[in-house]
Amino acid sequence: DRLQAGNKRFVEQDELHGVHENPSIVHDVEPDTILIGSSNLRVPYEDVFDSKPGQVLVQQCMGNIAGHAGGAMFASVEFAVARFAPKVLIVVGHTGDEVVSAALQQVKGAKLPSKSMRHVLDQVLPSCMKAVTDASRASAAETTGGRQLQVEYTATELNALYTIKQLLIHSPIIRDA
């Protein structure tokens, strides 16, 4: 409820009260929320949810992924869940995500990027392939531009859901929290 109300104030540009009250470091607040989001978002996630410093533990990574089980990002999320026992774990996707766009280009046959970039794209490709497949089944009356936007929106949403699914499948700590 706190996050939904804070996000509503942010979207409506209502008077924000979280981060803006006291920008100093807060030592006595433990996060009740862990958020996994893209590192190329231009607004601090704490502002998006009008949260005070320390209320939200933010894990940022290109493509808002949690990485592979056993990898550093995945282990960091697991550690945070075990340490803080948050009430909420959020994976945030956003339109125009560069990793989703690059993965969609891979689905269309673009030149393979470097090995490290492929490691990130491999996490996003299943969502992009499903979005393209689903769009191909859509009505022929749609415009190409509209279909392309729908593919991007669907791929972004599926990517966030895929990240959640991977966390739940591969982490008993997160699954049992």
PDB file of C-alpha atoms in Angstrom:
ATOM      1  CA  ASP A   1       0.000   0.000   0.000  1.00  0.00           C
ATOM      2  CA  ARG A   2       2.833   2.422   0.873  1.00  0.00           C
ATOM      3  CA  LEU A   3       4.512   1.810  -2.485  1.00  0.00           C
ATOM      4  CA  GLN A   4       1.292   2.153  -4.481  1.00  0.00           C
ATOM      5  CA  ALA A   5       0.417   5.419  -2.723  1.00  0.00           C
ATOM      6  CA  GLY A   6       3.950   6.755  -3.244  1.00  0.00           C
ATOM      7  CA  ASN A   7       3.918   5.812  -6.926  1.00  0.00           C
ATOM      8  CA  LYS A   8       0.519   7.491  -7.338  1.00  0.00           C
ATOM      9  CA  ARG A   9       1.910  10.722  -5.811  1.00  0.00           C
ATOM     10  CA  PHE A  10       4.908  10.496  -8.160  1.00  0.00           C
ATOM     11  CA  VAL A  11       2.777   9.937 -11.297  1.00  0.00           C
ATOM     12  CA  GLU A  12       0.374  12.721 -10.346  1.00  0.00           C
ATOM     13  CA  GLN A  13       3.299  14.956  -9.324  1.00  0.00           C
ATOM     14  CA  ASP A  14       1.572  15.427  -6.011  1.00  0.00           C
ATOM     15  CA  GLU A  15       3.492  16.607  -2.963  1.00  0.00           C
ATOM     16  CA  LEU A  16       6.204  14.039  -2.353  1.00  0.00           C
ATOM     17  CA  HIS A  17       7.220  13.381   1.214  1.00  0.00           C
ATOM     18  CA  GLY A  18       9.549  10.377   1.271  1.00  0.00           C
ATOM     19  CA  VAL A  19      13.052  10.981  -0.034  1.00  0.00           C
ATOM     20  CA  HIS A  20      12.641  14.736  -0.026  1.00  0.00           C
ATOM     21  CA  GLU A  21      12.030  15.105   3.701  1.00  0.00           C
ATOM     22  CA  ASN A  22      15.542  14.276   4.779  1.00  0.00           C
ATOM     23  CA  PRO A  23      18.129  13.377   2.161  1.00  0.00           C
ATOM     24  CA  SER A  24      20.687  12.365   4.773  1.00  0.00           C
ATOM     25  CA  ILE A  25      21.628   8.735   5.320  1.00  0.00           C
ATOM     26  CA  VAL A  26      19.245   6.887   7.593  1.00  0.00           C
ATOM     27  CA  HIS A  27      20.842   4.252   9.806  1.00  0.00           C
ATOM     28  CA  ASP A  28      17.831   2.939  11.695  1.00  0.00           C
ATOM     29  CA  VAL A  29      15.648   1.969   8.721  1.00  0.00           C
ATOM     30  CA  GLU A  30      15.714  -1.497   7.197  1.00  0.00           C
ATOM     31  CA  PRO A  31      14.228  -2.083   3.764  1.00  0.00           C
ATOM     32  CA  ASP A  32      10.772  -3.590   3.557  1.00  0.00           C
ATOM     33  CA  THR A  33      11.081  -3.865  -0.227  1.00  0.00           C
ATOM     34  CA  ILE A  34      13.712  -5.193  -2.603  1.00  0.00           C
ATOM     35  CA  LEU A  35      13.518  -3.815  -6.114  1.00  0.00           C
ATOM     36  CA  ILE A  36      15.305  -5.160  -9.188  1.00  0.00           C
ATOM     37  CA  GLY A  37      15.372  -2.601 -11.948  1.00  0.00           C
ATOM     38  CA  SER A  38      17.269  -1.458 -14.974  1.00  0.00           C
ATOM     39  CA  SER A  39      20.333   0.664 -14.402  1.00  0.00           C
ATOM     40  CA  ASN A  40      19.456   2.987 -17.268  1.00  0.00           C
ATOM     41  CA  LEU A  41      16.321   4.451 -15.695  1.00  0.00           C
ATOM     42  CA  ARG A  42      16.824   8.207 -15.331  1.00  0.00           C
ATOM     43  CA  VAL A  43      14.817   8.649 -12.127  1.00  0.00           C
ATOM     44  CA  PRO A  44      15.843   7.189  -8.754  1.00  0.00           C
ATOM     45  CA  TYR A  45      13.550   4.296  -7.895  1.00  0.00           C
ATOM     46  CA  GLU A  46      13.108   5.702  -4.382  1.00  0.00           C
ATOM     47  CA  ASP A  47      11.523   8.775  -6.013  1.00  0.00           C
ATOM     48  CA  VAL A  48       9.217   6.639  -8.171  1.00  0.00           C
ATOM     49  CA  PHE A  49       7.771   5.109  -4.998  1.00  0.00           C
ATOM     50  CA  ASP A  50       8.224   8.237  -2.829  1.00  0.00           C
ATOM     51  CA  SER A  51      10.213   6.230  -0.300  1.00  0.00           C
ATOM     52  CA  LYS A  52      12.519   7.354   2.456  1.00  0.00           C
ATOM     53  CA  PRO A  53      16.203   6.412   2.334  1.00  0.00           C
ATOM     54  CA  GLY A  54      16.623   2.818   3.423  1.00  0.00           C
ATOM     55  CA  GLN A  55      13.033   1.684   2.814  1.00  0.00           C
ATOM     56  CA  VAL A  56      13.803   0.207  -0.605  1.00  0.00           C
ATOM     57  CA  LEU A  57      16.892  -1.857  -1.376  1.00  0.00           C
ATOM     58  CA  VAL A  58      17.556  -1.312  -5.077  1.00  0.00           C
ATOM     59  CA  GLN A  59      19.464  -3.805  -7.237  1.00  0.00           C
ATOM     60  CA  GLN A  60      20.155  -2.262 -10.627  1.00  0.00           C
ATOM     61  CA  CYS A  61      21.318  -4.131 -13.720  1.00  0.00           C
ATOM     62  CA  MET A  62      20.959  -3.511 -17.444  1.00  0.00           C
ATOM     63  CA  GLY A  63      17.810  -5.305 -18.563  1.00  0.00           C
ATOM     64  CA  ASN A  64      16.405  -5.556 -15.009  1.00  0.00           C
ATOM     65  CA  ILE A  65      17.567  -9.148 -14.736  1.00  0.00           C
ATOM     66  CA  ALA A  66      18.711 -11.143 -11.717  1.00  0.00           C
ATOM     67  CA  GLY A  67      21.369 -13.016 -13.681  1.00  0.00           C
ATOM     68  CA  HIS A  68      22.064 -16.732 -13.476  1.00  0.00           C
ATOM     69  CA  ALA A  69      21.618 -18.836 -10.340  1.00  0.00           C
ATOM     70  CA  GLY A  70      24.973 -18.810  -8.580  1.00  0.00           C
ATOM     71  CA  GLY A  71      26.008 -15.538 -10.226  1.00  0.00           C
ATOM     72  CA  ALA A  72      26.804 -12.364  -8.312  1.00  0.00           C
ATOM     73  CA  MET A  73      23.521 -10.513  -8.987  1.00  0.00           C
ATOM     74  CA  PHE A  74      21.399 -13.542  -8.188  1.00  0.00           C
ATOM     75  CA  ALA A  75      23.373 -14.227  -4.995  1.00  0.00           C
ATOM     76  CA  SER A  76      23.089 -10.587  -3.965  1.00  0.00           C
ATOM     77  CA  VAL A  77      19.292 -10.681  -4.261  1.00  0.00           C
ATOM     78  CA  GLU A  78      19.208 -13.956  -2.303  1.00  0.00           C
ATOM     79  CA  PHE A  79      21.446 -12.482   0.389  1.00  0.00           C
ATOM     80  CA  ALA A  80      19.245  -9.391   0.688  1.00  0.00           C
ATOM     81  CA  VAL A  81      16.072 -11.497   1.007  1.00  0.00           C
ATOM     82  CA  ALA A  82      17.683 -13.681   3.683  1.00  0.00           C
ATOM     83  CA  ARG A  83      19.078 -10.669   5.570  1.00  0.00           C
ATOM     84  CA  PHE A  84      16.124  -8.259   5.440  1.00  0.00           C
ATOM     85  CA  ALA A  85      13.071 -10.530   4.973  1.00  0.00           C
ATOM     86  CA  PRO A  86      11.289  -7.945   2.822  1.00  0.00           C
ATOM     87  CA  LYS A  87       7.521  -7.908   2.498  1.00  0.00           C
ATOM     88  CA  VAL A  88       7.790  -7.179  -1.224  1.00  0.00           C
ATOM     89  CA  LEU A  89      10.167  -8.043  -4.064  1.00  0.00           C
ATOM     90  CA  ILE A  90       9.535  -5.999  -7.208  1.00  0.00           C
ATOM     91  CA  VAL A  91      11.008  -6.386 -10.682  1.00  0.00           C
ATOM     92  CA  VAL A  92      10.513  -3.167 -12.637  1.00  0.00           C
ATOM     93  CA  GLY A  93      10.514  -3.031 -16.418  1.00  0.00           C
ATOM     94  CA  HIS A  94      10.282   0.136 -18.470  1.00  0.00           C
ATOM     95  CA  THR A  95       9.485   0.968 -22.064  1.00  0.00           C
ATOM     96  CA  GLY A  96      12.439   1.774 -24.254  1.00  0.00           C
ATOM     97  CA  ASP A  97      14.771  -0.571 -22.362  1.00  0.00           C
ATOM     98  CA  GLU A  98      17.990  -0.853 -24.378  1.00  0.00           C
ATOM     99  CA  VAL A  99      18.562  -4.519 -23.494  1.00  0.00           C
ATOM    100  CA  VAL A 100      15.047  -5.530 -24.557  1.00  0.00           C
ATOM    101  CA  SER A 101      15.550  -3.601 -27.818  1.00  0.00           C
ATOM    102  CA  ALA A 102      18.913  -5.324 -28.416  1.00  0.00           C
ATOM    103  CA  ALA A 103      17.390  -8.745 -27.668  1.00  0.00           C
ATOM    104  CA  LEU A 104      14.552  -8.049 -30.121  1.00  0.00           C
ATOM    105  CA  GLN A 105      17.193  -7.223 -32.737  1.00  0.00           C
ATOM    106  CA  GLN A 106      18.835 -10.588 -31.981  1.00  0.00           C
ATOM    107  CA  VAL A 107      15.508 -12.333 -32.607  1.00  0.00           C
ATOM    108  CA  LYS A 108      15.445 -10.610 -36.006  1.00  0.00           C
ATOM    109  CA  GLY A 109      18.947 -11.918 -36.807  1.00  0.00           C
ATOM    110  CA  ALA A 110      21.244  -9.043 -35.834  1.00  0.00           C
ATOM    111  CA  LYS A 111      24.991  -9.625 -35.588  1.00  0.00           C
ATOM    112  CA  LEU A 112      26.022 -11.340 -32.352  1.00  0.00           C
ATOM    113  CA  PRO A 113      27.446  -8.959 -29.743  1.00  0.00           C
ATOM    114  CA  SER A 114      30.376  -9.657 -27.406  1.00  0.00           C
ATOM    115  CA  LYS A 115      30.283 -12.675 -25.098  1.00  0.00           C
ATOM    116  CA  SER A 116      29.522 -10.560 -22.019  1.00  0.00           C
ATOM    117  CA  MET A 117      26.667  -8.759 -23.786  1.00  0.00           C
ATOM    118  CA  ARG A 118      25.276 -12.119 -24.952  1.00  0.00           C
ATOM    119  CA  HIS A 119      25.284 -13.242 -21.316  1.00  0.00           C
ATOM    120  CA  VAL A 120      22.828 -10.428 -20.508  1.00  0.00           C
ATOM    121  CA  LEU A 121      20.818 -10.835 -23.714  1.00  0.00           C
ATOM    122  CA  ASP A 122      20.430 -14.577 -23.091  1.00  0.00           C
ATOM    123  CA  GLN A 123      18.387 -13.704 -19.997  1.00  0.00           C
ATOM    124  CA  VAL A 124      16.024 -11.502 -22.040  1.00  0.00           C
ATOM    125  CA  LEU A 125      15.733 -13.510 -25.282  1.00  0.00           C
ATOM    126  CA  PRO A 126      13.045 -15.979 -24.080  1.00  0.00           C
ATOM    127  CA  SER A 127      10.699 -13.068 -23.354  1.00  0.00           C
ATOM    128  CA  CYS A 128      11.444 -11.400 -26.672  1.00  0.00           C
ATOM    129  CA  MET A 129      10.926 -14.600 -28.668  1.00  0.00           C
ATOM    130  CA  LYS A 130       7.545 -15.161 -26.992  1.00  0.00           C
ATOM    131  CA  ALA A 131       6.514 -11.544 -27.629  1.00  0.00           C
ATOM    132  CA  VAL A 132       7.377 -11.857 -31.335  1.00  0.00           C
ATOM    133  CA  THR A 133       5.549 -15.193 -31.599  1.00  0.00           C
ATOM    134  CA  ASP A 134       2.462 -13.796 -29.863  1.00  0.00           C
ATOM    135  CA  ALA A 135       2.440 -10.721 -32.128  1.00  0.00           C
ATOM    136  CA  SER A 136       2.604 -12.888 -35.254  1.00  0.00           C
ATOM    137  CA  ARG A 137      -0.705 -14.460 -34.184  1.00  0.00           C
ATOM    138  CA  ALA A 138      -2.353 -11.029 -33.812  1.00  0.00           C
ATOM    139  CA  SER A 139      -4.942  -9.667 -36.198  1.00  0.00           C
ATOM    140  CA  ALA A 140      -3.684  -8.672 -39.656  1.00  0.00           C
ATOM    141  CA  ALA A 141      -5.668  -5.422 -39.334  1.00  0.00           C
ATOM    142  CA  GLU A 142      -3.065  -3.953 -36.980  1.00  0.00           C
ATOM    143  CA  THR A 143      -0.417  -1.581 -38.305  1.00  0.00           C
ATOM    144  CA  THR A 144       3.229  -2.613 -38.476  1.00  0.00           C
ATOM    145  CA  GLY A 145       4.164   0.248 -36.134  1.00  0.00           C
ATOM    146  CA  GLY A 146       1.441  -0.726 -33.674  1.00  0.00           C
ATOM    147  CA  ARG A 147       2.514  -4.359 -33.779  1.00  0.00           C
ATOM    148  CA  GLN A 148       6.140  -3.339 -33.165  1.00  0.00           C
ATOM    149  CA  LEU A 149       5.157  -1.277 -30.114  1.00  0.00           C
ATOM    150  CA  GLN A 150       3.059  -4.157 -28.806  1.00  0.00           C
ATOM    151  CA  VAL A 151       6.029  -6.514 -29.198  1.00  0.00           C
ATOM    152  CA  GLU A 152       8.250  -4.114 -27.218  1.00  0.00           C
ATOM    153  CA  TYR A 153       5.648  -3.672 -24.443  1.00  0.00           C
ATOM    154  CA  THR A 154       4.966  -7.396 -24.252  1.00  0.00           C
ATOM    155  CA  ALA A 155       8.675  -8.278 -24.237  1.00  0.00           C
ATOM    156  CA  THR A 156       9.299  -5.775 -21.425  1.00  0.00           C
ATOM    157  CA  GLU A 157       6.475  -7.192 -19.315  1.00  0.00           C
ATOM    158  CA  LEU A 158       7.437 -10.796 -20.015  1.00  0.00           C
ATOM    159  CA  ASN A 159      11.063 -10.022 -19.139  1.00  0.00           C
ATOM    160  CA  ALA A 160      10.055  -8.785 -15.678  1.00  0.00           C
ATOM    161  CA  LEU A 161       7.885 -11.874 -15.174  1.00  0.00           C
ATOM    162  CA  TYR A 162      10.686 -14.142 -16.431  1.00  0.00           C
ATOM    163  CA  THR A 163      13.087 -12.620 -13.895  1.00  0.00           C
ATOM    164  CA  ILE A 164      10.607 -13.330 -11.108  1.00  0.00           C
ATOM    165  CA  LYS A 165      10.099 -16.878 -12.385  1.00  0.00           C
ATOM    166  CA  GLN A 166      13.857 -17.534 -12.438  1.00  0.00           C
ATOM    167  CA  LEU A 167      14.247 -16.258  -8.877  1.00  0.00           C
ATOM    168  CA  LEU A 168      11.434 -18.486  -7.655  1.00  0.00           C
ATOM    169  CA  ILE A 169      12.570 -21.585  -9.557  1.00  0.00           C
ATOM    170  CA  HIS A 170      16.245 -21.401  -8.637  1.00  0.00           C
ATOM    171  CA  SER A 171      16.191 -19.977  -5.107  1.00  0.00           C
ATOM    172  CA  PRO A 172      14.565 -21.795  -2.194  1.00  0.00           C
ATOM    173  CA  ILE A 173      15.496 -18.779  -0.027  1.00  0.00           C
ATOM    174  CA  ILE A 174      13.433 -16.430  -2.181  1.00  0.00           C
ATOM    175  CA  ARG A 175      10.673 -18.950  -2.868  1.00  0.00           C
ATOM    176  CA  ASP A 176      10.190 -19.652   0.871  1.00  0.00           C
ATOM    177  CA  ALA A 177      10.394 -16.020   1.993  1.00  0.00           C
TER     178      ALA A 177
END
